[in-house]
mmCIF file of C-alpha atoms in Angstrom:
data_model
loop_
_atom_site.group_PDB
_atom_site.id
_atom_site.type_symbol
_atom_site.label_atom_id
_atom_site.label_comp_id
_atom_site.label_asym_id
_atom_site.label_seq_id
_atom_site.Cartn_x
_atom_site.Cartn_y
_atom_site.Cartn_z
ATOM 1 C CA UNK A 1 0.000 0.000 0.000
ATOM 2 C CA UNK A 2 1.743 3.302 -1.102
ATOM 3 C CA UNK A 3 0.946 7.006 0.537
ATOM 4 C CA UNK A 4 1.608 9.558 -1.831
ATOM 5 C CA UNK A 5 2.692 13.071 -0.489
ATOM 6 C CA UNK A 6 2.324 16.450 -2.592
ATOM 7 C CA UNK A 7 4.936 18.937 -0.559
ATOM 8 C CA UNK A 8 3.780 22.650 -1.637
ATOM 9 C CA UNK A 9 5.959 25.496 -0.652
ATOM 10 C CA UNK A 10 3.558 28.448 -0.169
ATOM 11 C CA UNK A 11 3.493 31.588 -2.793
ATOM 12 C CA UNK A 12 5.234 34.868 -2.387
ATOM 13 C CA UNK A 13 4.493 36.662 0.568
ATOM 14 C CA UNK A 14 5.320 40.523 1.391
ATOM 15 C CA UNK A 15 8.628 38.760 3.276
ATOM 16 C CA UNK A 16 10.096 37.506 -0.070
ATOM 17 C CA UNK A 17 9.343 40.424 -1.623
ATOM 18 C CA UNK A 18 10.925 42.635 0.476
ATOM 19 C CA UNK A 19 13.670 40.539 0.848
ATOM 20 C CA UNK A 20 13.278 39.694 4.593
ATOM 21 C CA UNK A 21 13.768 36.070 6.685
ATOM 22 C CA UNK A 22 10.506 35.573 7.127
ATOM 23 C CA UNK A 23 10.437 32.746 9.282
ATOM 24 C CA UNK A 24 7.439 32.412 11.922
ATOM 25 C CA UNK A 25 6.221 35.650 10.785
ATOM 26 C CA UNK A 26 2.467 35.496 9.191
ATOM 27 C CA UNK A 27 3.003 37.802 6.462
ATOM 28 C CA UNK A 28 0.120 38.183 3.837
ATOM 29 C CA UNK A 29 1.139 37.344 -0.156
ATOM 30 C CA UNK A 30 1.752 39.335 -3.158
ATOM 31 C CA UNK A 31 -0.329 40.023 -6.314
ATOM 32 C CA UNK A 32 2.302 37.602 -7.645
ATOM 33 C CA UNK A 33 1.818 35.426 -5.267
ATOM 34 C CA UNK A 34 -1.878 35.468 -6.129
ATOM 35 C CA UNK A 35 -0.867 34.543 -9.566
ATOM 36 C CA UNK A 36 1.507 31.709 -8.783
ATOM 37 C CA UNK A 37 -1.118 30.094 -6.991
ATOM 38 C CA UNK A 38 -3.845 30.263 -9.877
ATOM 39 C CA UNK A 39 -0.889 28.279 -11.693
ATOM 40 C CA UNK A 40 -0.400 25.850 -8.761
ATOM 41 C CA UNK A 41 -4.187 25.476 -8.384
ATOM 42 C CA UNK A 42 -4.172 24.174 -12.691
ATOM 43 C CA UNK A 43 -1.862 21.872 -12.067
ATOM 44 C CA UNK A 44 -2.620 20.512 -9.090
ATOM 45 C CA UNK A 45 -5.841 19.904 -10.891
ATOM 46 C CA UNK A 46 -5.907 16.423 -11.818
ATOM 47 C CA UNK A 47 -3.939 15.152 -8.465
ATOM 48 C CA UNK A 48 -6.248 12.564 -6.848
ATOM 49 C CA UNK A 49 -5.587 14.372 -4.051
ATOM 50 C CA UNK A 50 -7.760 12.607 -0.638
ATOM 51 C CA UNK A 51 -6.275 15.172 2.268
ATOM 52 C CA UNK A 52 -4.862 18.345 2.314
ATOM 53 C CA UNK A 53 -2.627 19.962 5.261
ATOM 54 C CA UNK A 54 -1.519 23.583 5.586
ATOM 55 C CA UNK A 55 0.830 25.146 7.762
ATOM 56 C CA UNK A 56 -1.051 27.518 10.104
ATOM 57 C CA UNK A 57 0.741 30.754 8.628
ATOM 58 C CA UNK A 58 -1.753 32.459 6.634
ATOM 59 C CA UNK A 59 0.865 32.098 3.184
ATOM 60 C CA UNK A 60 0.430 28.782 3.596
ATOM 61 C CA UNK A 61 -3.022 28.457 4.016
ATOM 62 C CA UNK A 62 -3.937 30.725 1.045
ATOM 63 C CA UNK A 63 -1.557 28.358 -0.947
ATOM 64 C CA UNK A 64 -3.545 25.301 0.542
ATOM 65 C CA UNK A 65 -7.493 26.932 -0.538
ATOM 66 C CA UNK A 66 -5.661 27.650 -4.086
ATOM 67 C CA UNK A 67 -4.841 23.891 -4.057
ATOM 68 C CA UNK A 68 -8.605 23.197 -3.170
ATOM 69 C CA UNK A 69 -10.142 24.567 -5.826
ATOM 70 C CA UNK A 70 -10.761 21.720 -7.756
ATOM 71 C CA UNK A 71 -11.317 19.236 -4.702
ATOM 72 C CA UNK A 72 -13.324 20.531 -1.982
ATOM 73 C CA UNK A 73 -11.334 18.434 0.750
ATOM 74 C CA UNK A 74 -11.621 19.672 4.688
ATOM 75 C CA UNK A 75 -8.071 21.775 4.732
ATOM 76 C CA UNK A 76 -6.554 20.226 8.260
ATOM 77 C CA UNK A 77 -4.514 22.769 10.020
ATOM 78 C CA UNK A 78 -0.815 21.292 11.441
ATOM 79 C CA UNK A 79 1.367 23.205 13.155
ATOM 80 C CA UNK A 80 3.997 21.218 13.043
ATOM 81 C CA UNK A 81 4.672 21.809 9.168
ATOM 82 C CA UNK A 82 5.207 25.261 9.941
ATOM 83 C CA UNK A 83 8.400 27.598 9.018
ATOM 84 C CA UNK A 84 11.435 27.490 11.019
ATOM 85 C CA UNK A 85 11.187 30.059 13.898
ATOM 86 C CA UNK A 86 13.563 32.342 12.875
ATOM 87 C CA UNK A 87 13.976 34.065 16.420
ATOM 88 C CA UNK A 88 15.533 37.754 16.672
ATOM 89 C CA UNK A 89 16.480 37.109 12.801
ATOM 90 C CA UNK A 90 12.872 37.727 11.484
ATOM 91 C CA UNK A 91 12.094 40.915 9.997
ATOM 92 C CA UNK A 92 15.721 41.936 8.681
ATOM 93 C CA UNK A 93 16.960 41.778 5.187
ATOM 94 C CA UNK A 94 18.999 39.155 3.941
ATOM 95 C CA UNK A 95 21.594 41.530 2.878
ATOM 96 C CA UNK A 96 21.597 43.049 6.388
ATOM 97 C CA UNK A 97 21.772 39.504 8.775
ATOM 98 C CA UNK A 98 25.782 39.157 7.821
ATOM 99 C CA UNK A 99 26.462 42.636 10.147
ATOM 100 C CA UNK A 100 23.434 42.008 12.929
ATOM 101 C CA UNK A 101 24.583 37.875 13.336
ATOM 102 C CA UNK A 102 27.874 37.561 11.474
ATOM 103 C CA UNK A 103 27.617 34.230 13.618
ATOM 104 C CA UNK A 104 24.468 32.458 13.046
ATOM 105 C CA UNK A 105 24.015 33.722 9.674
ATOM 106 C CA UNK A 106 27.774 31.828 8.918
ATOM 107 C CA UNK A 107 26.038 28.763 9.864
ATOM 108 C CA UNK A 108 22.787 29.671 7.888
ATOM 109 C CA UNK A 109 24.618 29.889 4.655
ATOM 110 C CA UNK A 110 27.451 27.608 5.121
ATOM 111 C CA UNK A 111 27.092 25.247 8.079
ATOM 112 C CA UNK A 112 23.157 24.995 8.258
ATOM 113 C CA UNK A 113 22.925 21.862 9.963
ATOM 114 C CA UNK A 114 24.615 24.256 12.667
ATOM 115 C CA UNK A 115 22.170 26.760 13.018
ATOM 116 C CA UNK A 116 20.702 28.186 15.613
ATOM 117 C CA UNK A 117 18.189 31.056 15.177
ATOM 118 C CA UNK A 118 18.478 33.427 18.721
ATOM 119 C CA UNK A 119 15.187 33.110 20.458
ATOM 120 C CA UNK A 120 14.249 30.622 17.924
ATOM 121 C CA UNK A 121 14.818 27.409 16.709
ATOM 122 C CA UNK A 122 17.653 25.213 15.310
ATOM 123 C CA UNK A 123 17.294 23.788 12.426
ATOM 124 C CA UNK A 124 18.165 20.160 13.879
ATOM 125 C CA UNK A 125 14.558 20.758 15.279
ATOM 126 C CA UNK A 126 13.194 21.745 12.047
ATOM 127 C CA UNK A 127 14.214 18.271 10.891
ATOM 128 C CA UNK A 128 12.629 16.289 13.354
ATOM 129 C CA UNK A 129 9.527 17.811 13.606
ATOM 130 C CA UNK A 130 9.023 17.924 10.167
ATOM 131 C CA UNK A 131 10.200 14.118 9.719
ATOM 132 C CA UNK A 132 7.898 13.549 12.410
ATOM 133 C CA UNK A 133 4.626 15.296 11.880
ATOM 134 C CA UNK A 134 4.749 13.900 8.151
ATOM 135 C CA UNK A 135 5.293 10.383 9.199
ATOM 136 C CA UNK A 136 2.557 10.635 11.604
ATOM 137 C CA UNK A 137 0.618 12.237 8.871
ATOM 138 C CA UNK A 138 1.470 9.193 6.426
ATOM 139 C CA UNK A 139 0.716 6.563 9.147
ATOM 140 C CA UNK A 140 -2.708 7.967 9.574
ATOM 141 C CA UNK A 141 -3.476 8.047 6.409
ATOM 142 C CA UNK A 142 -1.978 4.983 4.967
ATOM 143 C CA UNK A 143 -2.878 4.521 1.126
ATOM 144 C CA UNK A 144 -4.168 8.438 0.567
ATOM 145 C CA UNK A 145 -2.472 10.778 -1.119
ATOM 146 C CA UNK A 146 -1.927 14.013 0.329
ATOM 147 C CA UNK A 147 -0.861 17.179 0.164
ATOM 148 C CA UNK A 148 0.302 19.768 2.544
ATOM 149 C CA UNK A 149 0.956 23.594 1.973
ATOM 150 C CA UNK A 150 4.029 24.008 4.071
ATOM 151 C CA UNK A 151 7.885 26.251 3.791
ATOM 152 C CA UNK A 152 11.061 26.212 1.969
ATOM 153 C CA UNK A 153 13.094 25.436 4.744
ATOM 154 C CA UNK A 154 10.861 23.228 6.477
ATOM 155 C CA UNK A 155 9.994 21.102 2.871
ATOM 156 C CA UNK A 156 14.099 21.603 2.739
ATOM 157 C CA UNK A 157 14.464 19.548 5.670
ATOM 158 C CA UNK A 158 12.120 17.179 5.329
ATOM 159 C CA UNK A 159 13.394 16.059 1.460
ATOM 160 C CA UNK A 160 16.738 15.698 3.576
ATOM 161 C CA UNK A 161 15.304 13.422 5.515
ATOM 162 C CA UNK A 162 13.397 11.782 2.611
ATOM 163 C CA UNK A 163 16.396 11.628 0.628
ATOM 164 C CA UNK A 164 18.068 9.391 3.236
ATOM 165 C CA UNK A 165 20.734 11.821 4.152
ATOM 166 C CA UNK A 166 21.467 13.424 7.202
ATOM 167 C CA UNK A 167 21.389 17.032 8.635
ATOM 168 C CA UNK A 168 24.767 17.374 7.924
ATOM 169 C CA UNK A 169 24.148 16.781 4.215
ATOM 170 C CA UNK A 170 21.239 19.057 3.897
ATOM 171 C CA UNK A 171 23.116 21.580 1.331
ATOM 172 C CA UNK A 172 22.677 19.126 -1.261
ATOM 173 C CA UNK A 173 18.777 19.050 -0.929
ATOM 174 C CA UNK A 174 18.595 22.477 -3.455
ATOM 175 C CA UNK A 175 16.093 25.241 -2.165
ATOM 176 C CA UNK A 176 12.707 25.318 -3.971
ATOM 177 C CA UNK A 177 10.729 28.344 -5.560
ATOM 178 C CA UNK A 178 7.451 29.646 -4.273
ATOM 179 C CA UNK A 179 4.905 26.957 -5.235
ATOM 180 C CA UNK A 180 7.017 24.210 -6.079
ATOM 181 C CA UNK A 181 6.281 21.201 -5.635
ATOM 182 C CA UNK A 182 8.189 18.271 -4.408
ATOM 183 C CA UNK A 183 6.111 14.474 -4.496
ATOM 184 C CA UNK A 184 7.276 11.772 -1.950
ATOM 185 C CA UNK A 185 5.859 8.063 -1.771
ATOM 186 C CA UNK A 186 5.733 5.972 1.390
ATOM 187 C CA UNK A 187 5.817 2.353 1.676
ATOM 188 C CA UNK A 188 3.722 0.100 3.808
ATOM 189 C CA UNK A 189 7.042 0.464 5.943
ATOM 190 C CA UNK A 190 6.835 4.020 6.171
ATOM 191 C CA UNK A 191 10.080 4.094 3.673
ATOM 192 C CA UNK A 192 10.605 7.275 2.046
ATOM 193 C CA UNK A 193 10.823 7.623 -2.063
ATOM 194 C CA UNK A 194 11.576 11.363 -3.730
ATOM 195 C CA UNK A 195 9.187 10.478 -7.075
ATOM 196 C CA UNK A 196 10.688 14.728 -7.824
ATOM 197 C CA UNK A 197 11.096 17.951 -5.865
ATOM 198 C CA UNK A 198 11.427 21.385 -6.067
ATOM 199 C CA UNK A 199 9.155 21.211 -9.748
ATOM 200 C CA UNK A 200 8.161 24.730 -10.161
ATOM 201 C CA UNK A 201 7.807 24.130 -14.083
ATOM 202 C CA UNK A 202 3.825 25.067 -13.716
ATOM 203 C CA UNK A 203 5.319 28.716 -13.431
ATOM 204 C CA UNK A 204 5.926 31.497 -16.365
ATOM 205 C CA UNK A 205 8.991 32.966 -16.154
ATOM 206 C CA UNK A 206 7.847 36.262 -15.198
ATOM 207 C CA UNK A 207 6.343 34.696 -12.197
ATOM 208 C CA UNK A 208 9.127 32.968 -10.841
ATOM 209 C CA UNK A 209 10.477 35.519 -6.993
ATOM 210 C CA UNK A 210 13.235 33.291 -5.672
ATOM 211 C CA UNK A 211 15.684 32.494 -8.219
ATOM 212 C CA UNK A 212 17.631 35.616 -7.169
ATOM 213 C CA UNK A 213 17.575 35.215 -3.539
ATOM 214 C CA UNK A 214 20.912 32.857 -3.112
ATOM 215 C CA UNK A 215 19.551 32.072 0.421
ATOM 216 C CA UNK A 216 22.480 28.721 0.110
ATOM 217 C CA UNK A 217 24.916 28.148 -1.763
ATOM 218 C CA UNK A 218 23.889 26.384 -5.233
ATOM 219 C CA UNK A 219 20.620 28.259 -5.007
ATOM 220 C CA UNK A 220 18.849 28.297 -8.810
#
C-alpha cells in the first residue's frame, strides 16, 4: 500500500518580496503570489488528491485553498509543518543579517545543519519535527495521497530526511521556488521515495520571486 505526499511550498508573501527572513512571521502574499497560486491550483488539478494539510501561517493556508479549488477536501490545520522560527532574525533583510549575526548567519549559509536562530529554533529541530509530523501524517493516512501547503526550509528539511541523508548533508537538498512542488511516496514500511522535488515548471517565467535570492549556496 503506497501514501503519496504532494509537498507545496507556499506563494510569495510581502517577506520575499521585500527581501526579509521571514520565518514564523504570518506575512500576507503578493499580487504575484496570487498569480503563482492560480498556476499551482491548474496543475494541481488532476492530483487525486484525498487530504490536504496547511501550515497555520496564513501564506500557507492561502496556498492550501488555491490547491482546493478543484477538490473541496476539509483543509486540516498542522502546526507542526510550519516555518522554522527564525527568532531575533525575522524581519531583517537578507543583505543586512551578515552585520546584525555575522555568527548564526555563517552557519545559515554555510554550516546549516549548525544553526541556531536566537530566540528561535535550530534547524536540527526543524528536521525532526518535520520528519515527524509527516510520518505521523502518512501513518494515519496509509494509502491516501496528500498534500500539505508548508515552507522552503521546512519542505528543505524534510526532502533531507526523505532523501536518506542526514542534517549534515542538507546543502545538497537544493532550495525550492514559491509553489514548487516536491512528491514523496511511502511504503507500507513508512520508507521514504523522492518520485521529484522542487518542480516549479507550472510557473511562467515572469512569475518565478526566488531564483535571485541565493539564500544557500547552489541556489537556482
Amino acid at each position: 500500500m503506497v501514501t503519496t505526499v504532494y509537498l507545496m511550498r507556499h506563494c510569495e508573501a510581502q517577506g520575499n518580496l521585500l527581501g526579509q527572513f521571514q520565518g514564523s512571521a504570518d506575512m500576507d502574499i503578493t499580487e504575484k503570489g496570487a498569480r503563482q497560486l492560480e498556476c499551482l491550483a491548474q496543475r494541481m488539478k488532476e492530483v487525486p488528491l484525498q487530504k490536504l494539510v496547511s501550515s497555520p501561517k496564513i501564506r500557507a493556508q492561502k496556498t492550501a485553498q488555491a490547491v482546493n479549488r478543484y477538490h473541496n477536501l476539509d483543509i486540516e490545520i498542522v502546526p507542526g509543518v510550519t516555518e522554522i522560527d527564525g527568532g531575533d532574525m525575522e524581519g531583517h533583510r537578507w543583505d543586512e543579517l551578515p552585520q546584525l549575526f555575522p555568527l548564526q548567519n555563517e552557519n545559515w549559509v554555510n554550516y546549516p545543519w549548525k544553526y541556531e536562530a536566537p530566540h528561535g529554533e535550530r534547524m536540527v529541530d526543524v528536521y525532526n519535527r518535520m520528519r515527524d509530523t509527516i510520518l505521523d501524517l502518512v501513518r494515519q493516512n496509509r494509502g491516501l495521497t496528500i498534500g500539505i501547503a508548508s515552507h522552503g526550509c521546512a519542505i528543505k528539511n524534510f526532502l533531507c530526511f526523505a532523501m536518506g541523508l542526514p542534517l549534515e548533508r542538507i546543502l545538497e537538498v537544493g532550495w525550492s521556488e514559491n509553489t514548487a512542488v516536491s512528491c514523496v511516496t511511502f511504503d507500507e514500511n513508512l520508507h521514504p521515495t523522492v518520485v521529484f522535488k522542487n518542480d516549479s515548471d507550472h510557473l511562467p517565467p515572469e512569475l518565478y520571486s526566488m531564483k535571485l535570492r541565493k539564500l544557500w549556496p547552489g541556489m537556482k
